Short mmCIF file of C-alpha atoms and ligand atoms in Angstrom, two decimals:
data_model
loop_
_atom_site.label_atom_id
_atom_site.label_comp_id
_atom_site.label_asym_id
_atom_site.label_seq_id
_atom_site.Cartn_x
_atom_site.Cartn_y
_atom_site.Cartn_z
CA MET A 1 20.41 15.58 21.09
CA THR A 2 18.66 13.05 22.77
CA GLU A 3 20.07 9.54 22.31
CA LYS A 4 17.78 6.69 21.15
CA THR A 5 17.68 4.43 24.32
CA THR A 6 14.68 2.70 25.57
CA SER A 7 15.65 3.90 29.10
CA ALA A 8 15.07 7.68 27.90
CA PRO A 9 12.09 9.39 29.14
CA PRO A 10 9.52 9.85 26.78
CA LEU A 11 9.77 13.42 24.87
CA LEU A 12 5.90 13.70 24.69
CA GLU A 13 3.58 12.43 27.48
CA VAL A 14 -0.12 13.02 26.99
CA GLU A 15 -2.41 11.63 29.90
CA GLY A 16 -5.77 11.41 30.53
CA LEU A 17 -6.41 14.14 28.03
CA THR A 18 -10.22 15.10 28.09
CA LEU A 19 -11.19 18.22 25.61
CA GLU A 20 -14.32 19.70 25.49
CA TYR A 21 -15.78 22.15 22.86
CA GLY A 22 -18.56 24.75 23.12
CA SER A 23 -18.98 27.96 25.19
CA GLY A 24 -21.07 29.03 28.19
CA ARG A 25 -23.18 26.67 29.94
CA ARG A 26 -22.91 23.96 27.20
CA TRP A 27 -19.66 22.31 26.90
CA THR A 28 -19.60 18.79 24.49
CA ARG A 29 -16.70 16.16 25.44
CA VAL A 30 -15.10 15.36 22.13
CA VAL A 31 -12.18 13.92 23.37
CA GLU A 32 -11.99 11.45 26.53
CA ASP A 33 -9.00 10.27 28.42
CA VAL A 34 -6.45 9.57 25.68
CA SER A 35 -2.95 9.13 26.77
CA PHE A 36 0.15 8.32 24.55
CA THR A 37 3.68 8.82 24.57
CA LEU A 38 6.40 9.78 21.98
CA ASN A 39 9.59 8.53 22.40
CA ALA A 40 12.80 10.18 20.80
CA GLY A 41 13.32 9.18 17.20
CA GLU A 42 10.10 7.02 16.74
CA THR A 43 6.98 7.89 14.99
CA LEU A 44 3.72 7.42 16.51
CA ALA A 45 0.63 7.16 14.11
CA LEU A 46 -2.92 8.42 15.54
CA VAL A 47 -5.22 6.56 13.27
CA GLY A 48 -8.91 7.02 13.07
CA GLU A 49 -11.86 7.71 10.79
CA SER A 50 -12.59 11.42 10.42
CA GLY A 51 -14.13 12.94 13.41
CA SER A 52 -12.38 10.60 15.87
CA GLY A 53 -10.78 13.46 17.48
CA LYS A 54 -6.91 13.27 16.14
CA THR A 55 -6.82 16.76 15.10
CA VAL A 56 -8.42 18.29 18.35
CA SER A 57 -5.80 16.00 20.33
CA ALA A 58 -2.72 17.41 18.34
CA THR A 59 -4.34 20.83 18.51
CA ALA A 60 -4.58 20.59 22.36
CA VAL A 61 -0.58 19.31 22.47
CA LEU A 62 0.47 22.59 20.51
CA GLY A 63 -1.82 24.62 23.36
CA LEU A 64 -4.15 25.80 20.64
CA ALA A 65 -7.25 24.06 21.78
CA GLY A 66 -8.76 27.34 23.22
CA ARG A 67 -8.18 29.28 20.17
CA LYS A 68 -10.98 27.27 18.37
CA GLY A 69 -13.36 27.20 21.23
CA GLY A 70 -12.12 24.33 22.89
CA ARG A 71 -10.75 23.45 26.56
CA ILE A 72 -8.51 21.15 28.24
CA ALA A 73 -11.20 19.58 30.83
CA GLU A 74 -8.52 17.00 32.20
CA GLY A 75 -5.25 15.87 31.79
CA SER A 76 -1.75 16.42 31.30
CA ILE A 77 0.64 17.25 28.36
CA ARG A 78 4.31 16.84 29.54
CA PHE A 79 7.24 17.82 27.05
CA ARG A 80 10.43 16.75 28.13
CA GLY A 81 8.76 16.30 31.38
CA ARG A 82 7.57 19.83 31.83
CA GLU A 83 3.98 20.37 32.20
CA LEU A 84 2.23 22.47 29.15
CA VAL A 85 -1.20 22.51 30.52
CA GLY A 86 -1.80 25.92 32.21
CA LEU A 87 1.37 27.22 30.63
CA PRO A 88 1.24 31.11 29.72
CA GLU A 89 0.76 31.47 25.94
CA ARG A 90 4.07 33.43 25.80
CA GLU A 91 5.91 30.13 26.80
CA LEU A 92 3.86 27.81 24.38
CA ARG A 93 4.68 30.26 21.61
CA LYS A 94 8.30 29.40 22.04
CA LEU A 95 7.86 26.05 21.93
CA ARG A 96 5.72 25.88 18.72
CA GLY A 97 7.49 26.34 15.73
CA SER A 98 10.82 25.82 17.46
CA GLU A 99 10.91 22.33 19.75
CA VAL A 100 7.44 21.18 18.17
CA SER A 101 6.31 22.08 14.79
CA MET A 102 3.27 21.07 12.86
CA ILE A 103 2.30 20.66 8.93
CA PHE A 104 -1.11 20.23 7.70
CA GLN A 105 -3.35 18.30 5.33
CA ASN A 106 -3.42 21.26 3.10
CA PRO A 107 0.35 22.83 2.87
CA LEU A 108 -0.94 25.88 2.11
CA ARG A 109 -2.26 26.29 5.64
CA SER A 110 1.15 26.06 6.95
CA LEU A 111 2.51 28.52 4.73
CA ASN A 112 1.79 32.34 4.64
CA PRO A 113 0.70 33.42 1.15
CA ALA A 114 2.61 36.63 1.24
CA PHE A 115 5.99 35.43 1.54
CA THR A 116 8.10 33.52 -1.10
CA ALA A 117 9.16 29.99 -0.42
CA GLY A 118 12.46 31.39 0.53
CA GLU A 119 11.41 33.69 2.91
CA GLN A 120 9.15 31.41 4.95
CA VAL A 121 11.94 29.19 5.50
CA ALA A 122 14.57 31.80 6.30
CA GLU A 123 12.11 33.74 8.46
CA VAL A 124 12.06 30.79 10.70
CA ALA A 125 15.70 30.58 10.56
CA ARG A 126 15.88 34.39 11.54
CA VAL A 127 13.66 34.35 14.64
CA HIS A 128 14.09 30.53 15.79
CA GLN A 129 17.85 30.43 15.30
CA GLY A 130 19.04 33.90 15.53
CA MET A 131 20.63 33.95 12.04
CA GLY A 132 21.23 36.92 9.98
CA ARG A 133 19.60 37.82 6.78
CA LYS A 134 22.07 36.57 4.42
CA ALA A 135 22.91 33.24 6.40
CA ALA A 136 19.17 32.44 7.12
CA TRP A 137 18.65 32.81 3.13
CA ALA A 138 21.35 30.49 2.49
CA ARG A 139 19.87 28.08 4.97
CA ALA A 140 16.60 28.42 3.51
CA ILE A 141 18.07 27.14 -0.03
CA GLU A 142 19.83 24.43 1.79
CA MET A 143 16.62 23.19 3.34
CA LEU A 144 14.68 23.36 -0.25
CA ASP A 145 17.45 21.39 -1.58
CA ALA A 146 17.19 19.02 1.42
CA VAL A 147 13.47 18.21 1.13
CA GLY A 148 13.96 17.53 -2.67
CA ILE A 149 12.82 20.60 -4.32
CA PRO A 150 14.49 21.02 -7.65
CA ASP A 151 16.36 24.20 -8.29
CA PRO A 152 15.80 25.70 -5.25
CA GLU A 153 17.78 28.97 -5.78
CA ARG A 154 15.11 29.78 -8.24
CA ARG A 155 12.00 28.19 -6.41
CA ALA A 156 12.88 29.93 -3.31
CA ARG A 157 11.65 32.97 -5.17
CA ASP A 158 8.50 31.71 -6.02
CA TYR A 159 5.27 32.15 -3.92
CA PRO A 160 3.38 29.48 -2.19
CA HIS A 161 0.78 29.11 -4.96
CA GLN A 162 3.21 28.62 -7.61
CA PHE A 163 4.05 25.10 -6.28
CA SER A 164 2.14 22.05 -7.04
CA GLY A 165 0.46 20.13 -3.88
CA GLY A 166 3.61 17.75 -3.50
CA MET A 167 6.05 20.54 -3.92
CA ALA A 168 4.19 22.72 -1.46
CA GLN A 169 4.19 20.07 1.00
CA ARG A 170 7.81 19.76 0.73
CA LEU A 171 8.14 23.47 1.08
CA ALA A 172 5.89 23.05 4.57
CA ILE A 173 8.16 20.55 5.57
CA ALA A 174 11.38 22.56 5.29
CA ALA A 175 9.69 25.34 6.72
CA ALA A 176 8.89 23.05 9.70
CA LEU A 177 12.12 21.44 10.14
CA CYS A 178 14.28 24.66 9.73
CA SER A 179 14.20 25.18 13.33
CA ASN A 180 15.66 21.83 14.22
CA PRO A 181 12.44 20.67 16.09
CA SER A 182 12.70 17.50 18.28
CA VAL A 183 8.87 16.81 17.33
CA LEU A 184 6.96 17.22 14.23
CA ILE A 185 3.27 16.81 14.28
CA ALA A 186 2.11 16.04 10.89
CA ASP A 187 -1.61 16.07 10.48
CA GLU A 188 -2.63 14.01 7.56
CA PRO A 189 0.16 15.50 5.45
CA THR A 190 -0.27 13.37 2.41
CA THR A 191 -4.33 13.11 2.27
CA ALA A 192 -4.56 15.84 -0.05
CA LEU A 193 -1.96 14.51 -2.53
CA ASP A 194 -2.48 11.83 -5.21
CA VAL A 195 -0.93 8.13 -4.63
CA THR A 196 2.61 8.94 -6.53
CA VAL A 197 3.14 12.21 -4.71
CA GLN A 198 1.95 10.99 -1.46
CA ALA A 199 4.59 8.32 -1.59
CA LEU A 200 7.60 10.56 -1.96
CA VAL A 201 6.37 12.85 0.62
CA LEU A 202 6.42 10.04 2.84
CA GLU A 203 9.70 8.65 1.46
CA LEU A 204 11.13 12.29 2.52
CA LEU A 205 9.70 12.05 6.27
CA ARG A 206 11.29 8.92 6.46
CA LYS A 207 14.74 10.16 5.14
CA VAL A 208 14.31 13.00 7.42
CA GLN A 209 13.98 10.91 10.48
CA SER A 210 16.72 8.29 9.76
CA GLU A 211 19.04 11.20 9.46
CA THR A 212 17.88 13.22 12.50
CA ASP A 213 16.51 12.24 15.69
CA LEU A 214 13.07 13.59 15.24
CA SER A 215 10.13 12.28 16.78
CA VAL A 216 6.84 12.42 14.42
CA LEU A 217 3.49 12.15 15.60
CA PHE A 218 1.62 11.32 12.37
CA ILE A 219 -1.94 11.49 12.18
CA SER A 220 -4.04 9.85 9.45
CA HIS A 221 -7.43 8.14 8.85
CA ASP A 222 -5.68 5.52 6.77
CA LEU A 223 -3.83 2.50 8.41
CA GLY A 224 -2.33 1.78 4.83
CA VAL A 225 -0.49 5.07 4.78
CA VAL A 226 0.90 4.72 8.26
CA ALA A 227 2.27 1.36 7.38
CA ASP A 228 5.64 2.22 6.07
CA VAL A 229 6.32 5.46 8.39
CA ALA A 230 5.34 4.23 11.90
CA ASP A 231 6.80 2.36 14.65
CA ARG A 232 3.75 2.24 16.81
CA VAL A 233 0.24 3.13 16.44
CA VAL A 234 -2.79 4.49 18.40
CA VAL A 235 -6.01 3.82 17.13
CA MET A 236 -8.74 6.35 18.02
CA TYR A 237 -12.71 5.95 17.93
CA ALA A 238 -15.14 8.66 18.86
CA GLY A 239 -12.44 10.30 21.05
CA GLU A 240 -10.99 7.97 22.71
CA VAL A 241 -8.21 5.17 22.32
CA VAL A 242 -9.66 1.82 21.38
CA GLU A 243 -6.13 -0.10 20.55
CA GLN A 244 -2.58 0.75 20.62
CA GLY A 245 0.58 -1.26 20.00
CA PRO A 246 3.69 -1.61 17.80
CA ILE A 247 2.97 -1.52 14.19
CA ALA A 248 3.74 -4.85 13.18
CA ASP A 249 2.02 -6.61 16.18
CA LEU A 250 -1.23 -4.65 15.66
CA PHE A 251 -1.26 -5.38 11.54
CA SER A 252 -0.69 -9.00 12.17
CA LYS A 253 -3.09 -9.38 15.18
CA PRO A 254 -5.50 -6.64 15.63
CA ALA A 255 -7.25 -7.00 19.20
CA HIS A 256 -10.21 -4.74 18.38
CA PRO A 257 -12.41 -5.13 15.85
CA TYR A 258 -12.41 -1.48 14.62
CA THR A 259 -8.87 -1.86 13.83
CA ALA A 260 -9.38 -5.30 12.04
CA GLY A 261 -12.21 -3.11 10.28
CA LEU A 262 -9.61 -0.59 9.35
CA LEU A 263 -7.05 -3.13 8.00
CA CYS A 264 -9.60 -4.80 5.91
CA SER A 265 -10.21 -1.43 4.07
CA ILE A 266 -6.68 -0.82 3.17
CA PRO A 267 -6.75 -1.50 -0.72
CA ALA A 268 -3.21 -2.34 -1.27
CA LEU A 269 -2.48 -4.37 1.58
CA GLY A 270 -6.08 -6.34 1.79
CA ARG A 271 -4.87 -9.34 -0.34
CA GLY A 272 -6.19 -7.54 -3.43
CA GLU A 273 -10.08 -7.97 -2.30
CA PRO A 274 -12.30 -5.19 -3.15
CA LEU A 275 -12.39 -2.83 -0.08
CA ARG A 276 -14.29 -3.28 2.62
CA ALA A 277 -15.06 0.02 4.32
CA ILE A 278 -16.71 -0.30 7.76
CA PRO A 279 -20.43 0.03 7.59
CA GLY A 280 -21.97 2.85 9.48
CA THR A 281 -20.53 6.24 11.01
CA ILE A 282 -18.92 7.28 14.08
CA PRO A 283 -21.53 8.39 16.72
CA PRO A 284 -21.56 12.26 17.22
CA PRO A 285 -19.51 13.69 20.28
CA GLY A 286 -21.41 13.34 23.45
CA THR A 287 -24.25 10.76 22.47
CA LEU A 288 -22.64 7.73 23.95
CA SER A 289 -22.01 6.75 27.23
CA GLY A 290 -22.34 3.43 29.33
CA THR A 291 -21.61 1.39 26.19
CA CYS A 292 -18.88 0.38 23.73
CA ARG A 293 -19.10 3.47 21.33
CA PHE A 294 -18.23 0.65 18.42
CA ALA A 295 -20.86 -1.82 19.05
CA GLU A 296 -23.43 -0.43 16.92
CA ARG A 297 -21.32 -0.87 13.83
CA CYS A 298 -19.52 -4.10 15.56
CA ASN A 299 -19.75 -7.57 13.72
CA TYR A 300 -18.86 -9.20 16.96
CA ARG A 301 -21.09 -7.10 19.47
CA GLU A 302 -23.01 -9.14 21.92
CA ALA A 303 -25.94 -7.83 24.07
CA ALA A 304 -23.34 -7.18 27.00
CA CYS A 305 -21.29 -4.80 24.97
CA ALA A 306 -24.35 -2.24 24.98
CA GLU A 307 -24.30 -2.71 28.85
CA ALA A 308 -21.20 -1.04 29.82
CA HIS A 309 -18.54 1.30 28.73
CA PRO A 310 -15.54 -1.13 28.22
CA VAL A 311 -11.98 0.05 29.52
CA LEU A 312 -8.76 0.44 27.73
CA THR A 313 -7.00 -2.99 29.01
CA GLU A 314 -3.45 -3.89 28.74
CA LEU A 315 -2.42 -7.09 26.91
CA THR A 316 1.06 -7.42 26.73
CA ASP A 317 3.76 -5.01 26.74
CA GLY A 318 2.71 -1.69 24.81
CA ARG A 319 -0.38 -3.37 23.72
CA ALA A 320 -3.84 -2.41 24.93
CA THR A 321 -7.37 -2.96 23.56
CA ARG A 322 -10.51 -1.25 24.56
CA CYS A 323 -12.87 -4.54 23.84
CA ARG A 324 -14.65 -6.71 26.45
CA ARG A 325 -14.37 -9.63 23.95
CA THR A 326 -10.88 -9.40 23.25
CA ALA A 327 -10.29 -13.05 24.99
CA ASP A 328 -12.38 -14.87 22.70
CA LEU A 329 -11.91 -13.00 19.51
CA VAL A 330 -9.65 -14.02 17.03
CA LEU A 331 -9.49 -11.26 14.32
CA GLU A 332 -7.81 -11.50 10.88
CA GLY A 333 -4.70 -9.03 10.48
CA ILE A 334 -2.26 -8.56 7.63
CA THR A 335 1.35 -9.52 7.71
CA ALA A 336 3.14 -7.27 5.35
N1 ADP B 1 -13.76 23.89 16.89
C1 ADP B 1 -14.67 22.91 17.19
N2 ADP B 1 -16.05 23.22 17.80
C2 ADP B 1 -16.55 22.19 18.02
N3 ADP B 1 -16.34 20.84 17.76
C3 ADP B 1 -15.13 20.56 17.11
C4 ADP B 1 -14.40 21.66 16.70
N4 ADP B 1 -13.13 20.80 16.53
C5 ADP B 1 -13.36 19.71 16.02
N5 ADP B 1 -14.73 19.46 16.63
C6 ADP B 1 -15.50 18.29 16.77
O1 ADP B 1 -14.59 17.15 17.63
C7 ADP B 1 -14.42 15.93 17.12
C8 ADP B 1 -13.24 15.57 16.70
O2 ADP B 1 -12.66 16.43 15.70
P1 ADP B 1 -11.35 15.98 14.96
O3 ADP B 1 -10.02 16.25 15.89
O4 ADP B 1 -11.29 17.01 13.90
O5 ADP B 1 -11.30 14.95 14.43
P2 ADP B 1 -10.37 14.05 13.37
O6 ADP B 1 -9.20 14.87 13.15
O7 ADP B 1 -9.86 12.89 13.98
O8 ADP B 1 -11.12 13.77 11.96
C9 ADP B 1 -15.56 16.00 15.82
O9 ADP B 1 -16.63 15.42 16.32
C10 ADP B 1 -15.48 17.56 15.42
O10 ADP B 1 -16.91 17.90 15.19
MG1 MG B 2 -8.36 15.82 11.33
#
């Protein structure tokens, strides 16, 4: 296992990722020049409203963009220093479900309805860890127990649809973690759950992480959800990164008006004031160029904001923002 040291190279490095969807002669750019790194043992949150390009970016990391009619137009994705872009499917398949696992918003999407809870997890142990049937079953029970599924020996014989949403997500986490991955990609893993169950699943993820060296790419549309789990945050808007930084910093001193807007719409953290969602919607992919993509919805926009596409500018170590007004804006943050 990798040591948690700052000098260790990042586990996952995404650089200049540009994704296009479509077919034939018409391709639409849905993600543009996205870069981020994930270090061993850390949780990086990818945050942004629905449609900002979080899922397609995660899908590309797993080498699955092509399956849904997408293609990597530019960029590099390195895992432990090894380039994944252009790797044959056979090699990518070896990585998926072993070194890199994924769970989804709807836990049933991560699970096979035809197999019992125990079989799903045991299958991972057999395929990826080469265990025999008996040992794999024992490992499955152990995993169900570890993720807090009560009465694991009995529940192992139930099918996924017999589990509640929260328990099904625990089961999906057990299956995803059974291969001892070094990276878990969690795409809105608590969005479909009610608030209490959501908190329990987040607590489980935190516990797993404190006990292992797991790195988590945690995807959410809600900054409030990532507040407790993430070390660093990458904020995406309309297919590009608009701000990034360590969580405490980004919460207390947001540098981009979009981040400040997302912070205002967190009900529990927003000092009890009524929820203020950002008015307007994300522009559809491929419709904006040569302007700040957020300008239309921004309270701080000036004429110049519509005249040039701002570049992502580094502020201090690890902090960056894509707003030409950063230097003269004082945006309200939240101190947890
Ligand atoms: N298979 C696809 N074909 C065409 N466009 C897609 C496909 N998947 C996603 N998109 C587009 O890419 C953009 C980003 O989508 P997505 O990554 O799902 O957003 P998020 O996960 O942030 O909500 C959206 O505009 C969406 O319509
Ligand atoms: Mg999504």
